[in-house]
């Protein structure tokens, strides 16, 4: 009893109690700091230099968006975009993926030199948009290419069943599809811009390109600004006052590189294999990476290896394309649809 009585006297001593409670408070504070707040909140930065939206570039950009969405330390995202648009399906996918990211954390998009057509569609997925006065934005419309008005006679060696097996649909249906895609694009812009939009549907679907100055006045863009304004807006929307920046492009590249190392192997742990060095040396020149001579490791699946091959496109974003249309394949024998601004040269 004497021992318990002594302990009781110590615990009830007000001086000891004050020290004890202070120590507990410090301990609890440290636990909260290191576990609930492991580091300064981050704003993720995604750079998309002049890029035509294709299936390959969409794959890479989606990897960026997905990383930013999944990384808990990233509280908001700033996207710096320059794009004339591209394939219809690929452009719509980027809009959907950007909106999906917006549903979980603020997304602020900076429209740089040109954000048109499918690029502008992608921007509609953001929480807030900025443009410079000299930016070019808009071009809400569709470009499509198909067979000549009088199609060539089918080769006698080709056999098909059904009147539309070769073409897919007739010319009238082709026109109808173009109109449907235009209406879908317009609906996205009208629903996303809401009361801010100062253009009628008819004016919007004229597919005009506007300066950033006009774009803000007409409600196509939220406000004027650059990177600094975008970071401040992203922090405000996320409710953070002190933050760090994360280069999402670099983080995804590092993730890809680690996975690639696991597949092709290396002579030493953490060292770059000669094959990987050679591949990236070619990749950064803007040429397609040469993976034909790389062999998948014994523990890797062909599916994962194929995905990594596609992700190697990372270094090809931002390739300068003066006239992007010739680089788009005319897929099989059907009309091809693009949300793409091709300029006055066409």
C-alpha angles and dihedrals in degrees: 000000000000091000094050091045091053092049089049092052090051094049092049093049105110095217093052091044091055093050092044094051091047090052091049090049092052091047092050090047092053092049092051092046097049098038107028094033106027094167147345112303113258136220112211118222120207117189118201108175120189101325132163108220109244133149090269098047090044089055091055096044091048088055088056093049093046093050091051090049095050099042106094095200090062107086099174138008133224116199119197106200138185116168140136089209126247141195115020098230093042092049092050090049091055090050090052093047092047091050090048089055090047090057090064104033138003116279119198117188126201114205107212127182099332130005106167142151109339090012089054089047089056090052089059088072092064127098093227136004135209130190136178118240089250096049119114115227141166128035095158100189149087135262118199136176127196143154122307119279088257106043119214118257112268118258111262089231091061119087123187139170123229127021094267101040092108102035101030095220140003127269094262090056089049090058090047091052092052089052092049091052091049090051091048092051092048091049091054092051095044094047094045097044095041116167091357092072114098097185128089118234090254092052092045094053093051081089095226121170115230135196116247088253091057092040093060093045091050094046097247089119129032101226149327118276150106139228097306092051090048093053091049092049093047091051091048093050090047092047096237127130101183118044147150129224127244122201098221092187090058094044092052090047091052090048090050091048093052091050091047090051089054090054103043095031129214137237092242132023108268094009123119115246116231090245092057093046090051092047095051092043089061094038095060092054087068094254122124112271114256107230098152093102095046116099124211113243121251093257098047126092123230089239094059091045090053091050091052090050089056093045088057084076085082092099092052098065109110098032107158110247116181093183109018100181099080088057091060112090117232095232115226114303107319138091115284119219127205137180088208135140108216099176131224093306091084 
